[in-house]
XYZ file of N, CA, C and O in Angstrom:
560
model
N -25.471 71.201 12.691
C -25.492 72.226 13.568
C -23.938 72.371 13.898
O -23.210 71.328 14.448
N -23.296 73.438 13.926
C -22.060 73.586 13.810
C -21.394 73.898 15.530
O -22.431 74.264 16.293
N -20.460 73.311 15.847
C -20.037 73.336 17.194
C -18.818 74.323 17.899
O -18.129 74.973 16.667
N -19.522 75.226 18.573
C -18.483 76.235 18.910
C -17.732 76.369 20.257
O -18.810 76.219 21.324
N -16.969 76.020 20.381
C -16.204 75.587 22.041
C -16.231 77.046 22.527
O -15.951 77.978 22.219
N -16.952 76.977 23.866
C -17.196 78.152 24.818
C -16.119 77.315 26.482
O -16.403 76.831 26.690
N -15.025 78.744 26.469
C -14.439 78.114 27.877
C -15.128 78.480 29.367
O -16.451 79.136 29.123
N -15.015 77.325 30.039
C -15.695 77.702 31.353
C -15.332 78.640 32.206
O -16.318 79.025 32.685
N -14.024 79.040 31.917
C -13.499 80.373 32.607
C -13.391 81.197 32.144
O -12.633 81.490 31.039
N -14.718 82.197 31.931
C -14.589 83.319 31.135
C -13.514 84.859 31.441
O -13.509 85.660 31.111
N -12.818 84.522 32.846
C -11.879 85.708 33.058
C -10.169 85.531 32.230
O -9.853 86.410 32.820
N -10.201 84.285 31.394
C -9.548 84.284 30.763
C -9.808 84.741 29.362
O -8.625 85.159 28.684
N -10.895 85.393 28.981
C -11.175 85.872 27.704
C -10.244 87.460 27.840
O -10.903 87.610 28.634
N -10.054 87.580 26.658
C -9.627 89.285 26.518
C -10.256 89.920 25.545
O -10.322 88.946 24.177
N -10.813 90.881 25.727
C -11.300 91.430 24.419
C -10.456 92.246 23.350
O -9.323 92.505 23.903
N -10.463 91.576 22.278
C -9.562 92.143 21.385
C -10.227 93.264 20.865
O -11.314 93.634 20.544
N -9.303 94.425 20.323
C -9.440 95.557 19.906
C -9.281 95.522 18.560
O -10.349 95.825 17.429
N -8.742 95.179 17.393
C -7.701 95.145 16.074
C -7.418 93.995 15.681
O -6.672 93.623 16.426
N -7.718 93.467 14.786
C -6.538 92.416 14.363
C -6.616 90.851 14.934
O -5.432 90.477 14.958
N -7.482 91.099 15.719
C -7.631 89.813 17.061
C -6.455 90.406 18.064
O -5.999 88.876 18.267
N -6.163 91.007 18.321
C -5.364 91.798 19.035
C -5.138 92.585 20.330
O -6.523 93.322 20.289
N -5.348 92.345 21.877
C -5.545 92.837 22.855
C -4.882 94.705 22.714
O -4.161 94.421 21.833
N -5.693 94.904 23.124
C -4.818 96.439 23.488
C -3.264 96.598 24.077
O -2.241 97.250 23.046
N -2.966 95.749 24.919
C -1.704 95.587 25.346
C -0.804 95.158 24.493
O 0.215 95.325 23.857
N -1.160 94.179 23.383
C -0.475 93.792 22.276
C -0.304 94.794 20.987
O 0.645 94.740 20.667
N -1.456 95.348 20.940
C -1.070 96.573 20.010
C -0.324 97.273 20.004
O 0.818 97.772 19.437
N 0.143 97.998 21.759
C 0.949 98.878 21.978
C 2.535 98.415 22.055
O 3.106 99.092 21.716
N 2.668 97.420 22.181
C 3.733 96.596 22.195
C 4.129 96.489 20.825
O 5.416 96.470 20.420
N 3.262 95.603 20.366
C 3.662 95.672 18.948
C 3.838 96.756 18.116
O 5.004 96.999 17.355
N 3.557 97.922 18.401
C 3.662 98.828 17.737
C 5.213 100.015 18.367
O 5.514 100.488 17.474
N 5.244 99.495 19.650
C 6.097 99.951 20.012
C 7.837 99.512 19.487
O 8.825 99.706 18.941
N 7.251 98.373 19.425
C 8.780 97.259 18.518
C 8.882 97.646 17.505
O 10.035 97.737 16.945
N 7.418 97.871 16.526
C 7.973 98.562 14.922
C 8.302 99.755 15.827
O 9.181 100.043 13.953
N 7.724 100.910 15.961
C 8.681 101.863 15.936
C 10.299 101.923 16.336
O 10.821 102.967 15.896
N 10.813 101.288 16.712
C 12.275 100.727 17.322
C 12.924 100.302 16.084
O 13.702 100.664 15.822
N 12.480 98.571 15.798
C 12.917 98.196 15.006
C 12.731 98.341 13.406
O 14.140 98.527 12.617
N 12.115 99.254 12.866
C 12.086 99.128 11.627
C 13.139 100.586 11.227
O 13.566 100.366 9.915
N 12.967 101.950 12.002
C 13.831 103.239 11.717
C 15.263 102.465 11.721
O 16.319 102.399 11.192
N 15.488 101.367 12.955
C 16.893 100.650 12.879
C 17.702 100.227 11.991
O 18.446 100.336 11.031
N 16.560 99.395 11.367
C 16.867 98.592 10.190
C 17.344 99.567 8.779
O 18.242 99.089 7.941
N 16.493 100.618 8.738
C 16.337 101.142 7.616
C 17.447 102.346 7.861
O 18.716 102.385 6.844
N 18.295 102.174 9.109
C 19.064 103.194 8.781
C 20.841 102.363 9.318
O 21.621 103.223 8.474
N 20.451 101.504 9.550
C 21.833 100.509 9.548
C 21.933 99.793 8.309
O 23.146 99.389 8.227
N 20.721 99.512 7.462
C 21.061 98.353 6.254
C 22.423 99.200 5.472
O 23.106 97.905 4.637
N 22.547 100.056 5.193
C 23.478 100.860 4.293
C 25.051 100.223 4.477
O 25.936 100.292 4.089
N 24.890 100.907 5.911
C 26.365 100.838 6.744
C 26.559 99.367 6.736
O 28.044 98.985 6.736
N 25.805 98.580 7.817
C 26.358 97.324 8.106
C 25.776 96.083 7.278
O 26.300 94.958 7.776
N 25.277 96.145 6.138
C 25.012 94.998 5.496
C 23.258 94.545 5.851
O 22.644 94.728 6.835
N 22.600 94.233 4.700
C 21.111 93.539 5.166
C 20.683 92.681 5.982
O 19.990 92.689 6.768
N 21.740 91.737 5.963
C 21.426 90.439 7.171
C 21.623 91.231 8.259
O 20.845 90.966 9.284
N 22.725 91.717 8.807
C 23.454 91.790 9.844
C 22.359 93.197 10.453
O 22.017 92.986 11.681
N 21.570 93.889 9.725
C 20.586 95.004 9.849
C 19.493 93.933 10.442
O 18.584 94.854 11.630
N 18.729 93.043 9.561
C 17.963 92.587 10.277
C 17.910 91.404 11.563
O 17.097 91.834 12.247
N 19.111 90.843 11.498
C 19.068 90.212 13.012
C 19.121 91.660 13.942
O 18.755 91.482 15.102
N 19.759 92.596 13.722
C 19.886 93.705 14.760
C 18.370 94.002 15.168
O 18.081 94.215 16.191
N 17.733 94.268 13.885
C 15.941 94.510 14.135
C 15.354 93.941 14.864
O 14.570 93.683 16.210
N 15.603 92.114 14.739
C 14.944 91.108 15.252
C 15.285 91.181 16.710
O 14.876 91.120 17.887
N 16.838 91.946 17.139
C 16.882 91.931 18.802
C 16.548 92.965 19.241
O 16.032 92.765 20.695
N 16.404 93.674 18.381
C 15.782 95.197 19.086
C 14.113 94.952 19.842
O 13.686 95.447 19.993
N 13.584 94.104 18.728
C 11.873 94.067 18.585
C 11.575 92.719 19.352
O 10.454 92.894 19.998
N 12.352 91.966 19.780
C 12.107 90.710 20.298
C 11.448 90.849 21.845
O 10.536 90.655 22.067
N 12.249 91.901 22.529
C 11.691 92.504 23.638
C 10.196 92.841 23.856
O 9.436 92.674 24.729
N 9.787 93.715 22.778
C 8.567 94.255 23.078
C 7.369 92.940 22.749
O 6.677 93.683 22.979
N 7.768 91.795 21.834
C 7.169 91.178 21.284
C 6.740 90.083 22.580
O 6.031 89.839 22.395
N 7.749 90.172 23.336
C 7.429 89.053 24.443
C 6.943 89.608 25.698
O 5.839 89.451 26.286
N 6.831 91.133 25.783
C 6.208 91.738 26.598
C 4.840 91.621 26.165
O 3.799 91.644 27.274
N 4.586 91.662 24.858
C 3.030 91.856 24.422
C 2.334 90.392 24.713
O 1.193 90.127 24.779
N 3.505 89.335 24.101
C 2.595 87.980 24.429
C 2.716 87.329 25.541
O 1.370 86.740 25.708
N 3.880 87.134 26.301
C 4.062 86.091 27.189
C 3.234 86.563 28.450
O 3.113 87.781 28.691
N 2.586 85.521 28.897
C 1.944 85.291 30.517
C 1.746 84.100 30.691
O 1.346 83.001 30.147
N 1.791 84.172 32.136
C 2.012 82.972 32.471
C 1.343 83.061 34.094
O 1.365 84.234 34.881
N 0.199 82.171 34.372
C -0.880 82.432 35.468
C -1.359 83.672 35.720
O -1.494 84.315 36.967
N -1.682 84.300 34.759
C -2.336 85.416 34.049
C -1.516 86.656 34.983
O -2.140 87.532 34.714
N -0.184 86.457 34.785
C 0.775 87.914 34.926
C 1.375 87.891 33.879
O 2.152 86.905 33.516
N 1.546 89.469 33.492
C 2.392 89.610 32.035
C 3.891 89.541 32.684
O 3.951 88.970 33.993
N 4.709 89.932 31.446
C 5.946 89.272 31.584
C 6.998 90.779 32.636
O 7.572 89.934 33.790
N 6.308 91.307 32.747
C 7.185 92.709 33.456
C 6.735 92.475 34.939
O 7.607 92.269 35.897
N 5.532 91.909 35.138
C 4.976 91.374 36.939
C 6.014 90.222 37.231
O 6.362 90.132 38.584
N 5.995 89.367 36.062
C 6.932 88.386 36.628
C 8.300 88.803 36.572
O 8.806 87.976 37.538
N 9.358 89.553 35.895
C 10.296 89.487 35.940
C 10.173 90.840 37.429
O 11.832 90.776 37.780
N 9.564 91.173 37.783
C 9.223 91.886 39.024
C 9.705 91.200 40.182
O 10.227 91.526 41.022
N 8.410 90.040 39.845
C 8.875 89.524 41.075
C 9.989 88.727 41.734
O 10.667 88.577 42.578
N 10.675 88.453 40.027
C 12.050 87.536 39.775
C 13.317 88.328 40.716
O 14.322 88.130 41.596
N 13.379 89.617 40.485
C 14.399 90.343 40.629
C 13.911 91.116 41.874
O 15.237 90.597 42.783
N 12.781 91.023 42.646
C 12.417 91.236 43.783
C 12.887 90.238 44.713
O 13.805 90.541 45.904
N 12.561 88.948 44.610
C 12.990 87.836 45.339
C 14.610 87.584 45.131
O 15.353 86.868 45.838
N 15.014 87.533 44.020
C 16.626 87.270 43.832
C 17.734 88.123 44.069
O 18.551 88.302 44.785
N 17.485 89.790 44.173
C 18.616 90.519 44.040
C 18.151 91.878 45.155
O 18.593 92.071 45.951
N 17.104 91.906 45.498
C 16.656 93.085 46.450
C 16.160 92.679 47.671
O 16.609 93.595 48.421
N 15.123 91.841 47.984
C 15.065 91.329 49.484
C 16.415 90.363 49.784
O 16.771 89.771 49.120
N 16.490 90.643 51.047
C 18.107 89.375 52.027
C 16.688 88.112 51.599
O 15.965 87.883 51.779
N 17.879 86.895 51.568
C 17.930 85.790 51.331
C 17.682 85.076 52.991
O 17.683 84.190 53.085
N 17.267 86.002 53.803
C 17.260 85.177 55.053
C 15.759 84.407 55.524
O 14.953 84.807 54.774
N 16.443 82.801 56.411
C 14.905 82.556 56.414
C 14.365 83.076 57.552
O 14.776 82.881 58.701
N 13.139 83.685 57.425
C 12.195 83.828 58.487
C 11.907 82.692 59.659
O 11.597 82.757 60.630
N 11.931 81.669 59.173
C 11.405 80.364 60.166
C 12.398 79.180 59.899
O 12.808 78.982 58.890
N 13.004 79.029 61.149
C 13.929 78.007 61.419
C 13.379 76.760 62.477
O 12.870 77.087 63.343
N 13.388 75.440 61.817
C 13.652 74.410 62.565
C 14.213 73.995 63.329
O 15.734 74.340 63.582
N 13.832 73.479 64.811
C 14.851 73.243 65.658
C 14.283 71.515 66.056
O 13.698 70.994 65.998
N 15.864 71.034 65.321
C 15.947 69.373 65.325
C 16.295 68.863 66.856
O 16.597 69.660 67.828
N 15.542 67.673 67.259
C 15.185 67.661 68.081
C 16.373 66.833 69.094
O 16.592 66.914 70.122
N 16.965 66.180 67.693
C 18.144 65.279 68.390
C 19.227 66.517 68.862
O 20.040 66.239 69.662
N 19.210 67.634 68.093
C 20.152 68.439 67.947
C 20.141 69.232 69.648
O 20.812 69.696 70.239
N 18.567 69.110 69.611
C 18.237 70.057 71.226
C 18.852 69.135 72.337
O 19.030 69.761 73.305
N 18.454 67.734 72.039
C 19.161 66.737 72.902
C 20.305 66.779 73.353
O 21.289 66.535 74.109
N 21.004 66.971 72.283
C 22.419 67.103 72.430
C 23.166 68.332 73.234
O 23.942 68.299 74.201
N 22.358 69.795 73.078
C 22.652 70.754 73.715
C 22.436 70.731 75.101
O 23.054 71.015 75.936
N 21.291 69.890 75.454
C 20.639 69.438 76.790
C 21.636 68.749 77.425
O 22.346 69.215 78.718
N 22.258 67.688 77.139
C 23.479 66.947 77.369
C 24.674 67.586 77.515
O 25.298 67.148 78.865
N 25.144 68.265 76.728
C 26.019 69.036 77.075
C 26.064 69.933 78.079
O 26.660 70.235 78.900
N 24.885 70.638 78.463
C 24.894 71.534 79.553
C 25.185 70.795 80.739
O 25.196 71.324 81.941
N 24.125 69.651 80.580
C 24.172 68.612 81.765
C 25.476 68.058 82.237
O 26.051 68.400 83.319
N 26.457 68.166 81.148
C 27.596 67.667 81.875
C 28.714 68.650 82.013
O 29.643 68.688 83.157
N 28.188 70.016 80.987
C 29.017 71.122 82.056
C 28.775 71.259 83.329
O 29.746 71.744 84.434
N 27.391 71.314 83.977
C 26.890 71.439 85.619
C 27.549 70.314 86.114
O 27.854 70.930 87.430
N 27.552 69.190 85.768
C 28.253 68.525 86.458
C 29.229 68.215 86.881
O 29.887 68.274 87.914
N 30.093 68.824 85.801
C 31.851 68.981 85.879
C 31.849 70.313 86.775
O 33.176 69.908 87.833
N 31.276 71.528 86.836
C 31.487 72.344 87.740
C 30.976 72.583 89.279
O 31.335 72.524 90.143
N 30.202 71.202 89.244
C 29.838 70.791 90.579
C 30.535 70.028 91.125
O 30.916 70.215 92.479
N 31.269 69.157 90.482
C 32.633 67.708 90.985
C 33.590 69.295 91.289
O 34.344 68.671 92.180
N 33.608 70.154 90.414
C 34.804 71.367 90.827
C 34.932 71.943 91.881
O 35.754 71.539 92.577
N 33.855 72.336 92.169
C 33.303 73.239 93.077
C 33.268 71.755 94.731
O 33.655 72.049 95.881
N 32.586 70.954 94.605
C 32.637 70.191 95.632
C 34.131 69.685 96.002
O 34.926 69.314 97.579
N 35.150 69.658 94.956
C 36.743 69.478 95.492
C 37.322 70.233 96.422
O 38.317 69.920 97.018
N 36.892 71.518 95.381
C 37.374 72.545 96.626
C 36.847 72.908 97.752
O 37.741 73.219 98.438
N 35.898 72.406 97.824
C 34.966 72.245 99.442
C 35.760 71.367 100.662
O 35.428 71.172 101.351
N 36.150 70.066 99.532
C 36.591 69.184 100.625
C 35.789 68.290 100.362
O 35.612 67.183 101.347
N 34.737 67.891 100.021
C 33.578 67.213 99.975
C 33.737 66.096 98.970
O 34.540 66.337 97.988
N 32.948 65.032 99.032
C 32.976 64.090 98.315
C 32.038 64.454 96.798
O 30.887 65.043 96.961
N 32.817 64.187 95.681
C 31.478 64.863 94.250
C 30.377 64.007 94.211
O 30.469 62.574 94.551
N 29.346 65.013 93.915
C 28.308 63.924 94.058
C 28.026 63.641 92.500
O 28.795 63.909 91.460
N 27.571 62.172 92.127
C 27.038 61.972 90.960
C 25.383 61.675 90.759
O 25.127 61.840 91.485
N 25.272 61.548 89.234
C 23.839 61.644 88.872
C 23.253 62.858 88.360
O 24.185 63.939 88.381
N 21.809 62.707 88.575
C 21.341 64.020 87.988
C 20.972 64.938 88.628
O 20.870 66.361 88.613
N 20.871 64.783 90.355
C 20.919 65.704 91.210
C 22.314 67.041 91.433
O 21.738 67.896 91.378
N 23.421 66.358 91.183
C 24.647 66.580 90.853
C 24.883 67.881 89.950
O 25.118 68.776 90.058
N 24.066 67.695 89.020
C 23.766 68.140 87.575
C 23.058 69.182 87.536
O 23.192 70.446 86.995
N 22.179 68.989 88.395
C 20.984 70.094 88.532
C 21.362 71.332 89.530
O 20.746 72.291 89.658
N 22.298 70.882 90.148
C 22.758 71.761 91.242
C 21.988 71.327 92.457
O 21.910 72.332 93.674
N 21.307 70.611 92.863
C 20.371 70.198 94.051
C 21.202 69.438 95.062
O 22.268 68.874 95.180
């Protein structure tokens, strides 16, 4: 008895329309053919056959890529749209920033030292003995 592999995930199975191609592939290949073949016919007499073939391939290649390429269930135009939006349209600011514990401790130490310096300066101008320790830094 012949063995036929059946995929477990049937969501990836696409319905074929003609020549074992999907409707999307037929449309893209047809559009590529409609742009590439007339270009070849019209340019082969002026630029030569080899250059006309390279030009035809260059014009048809994007259509074939849009018809065939698919990654993670998304066609090429969606992937390009996501790339363009993430790279050029949306600003690159990070919505979330972490606060380093050691940097926070450094800032706290700096403010305590500034407060202590201000308290000592105020005590000297008042003629009192400058206080030391954390109580002076807090202003108590």
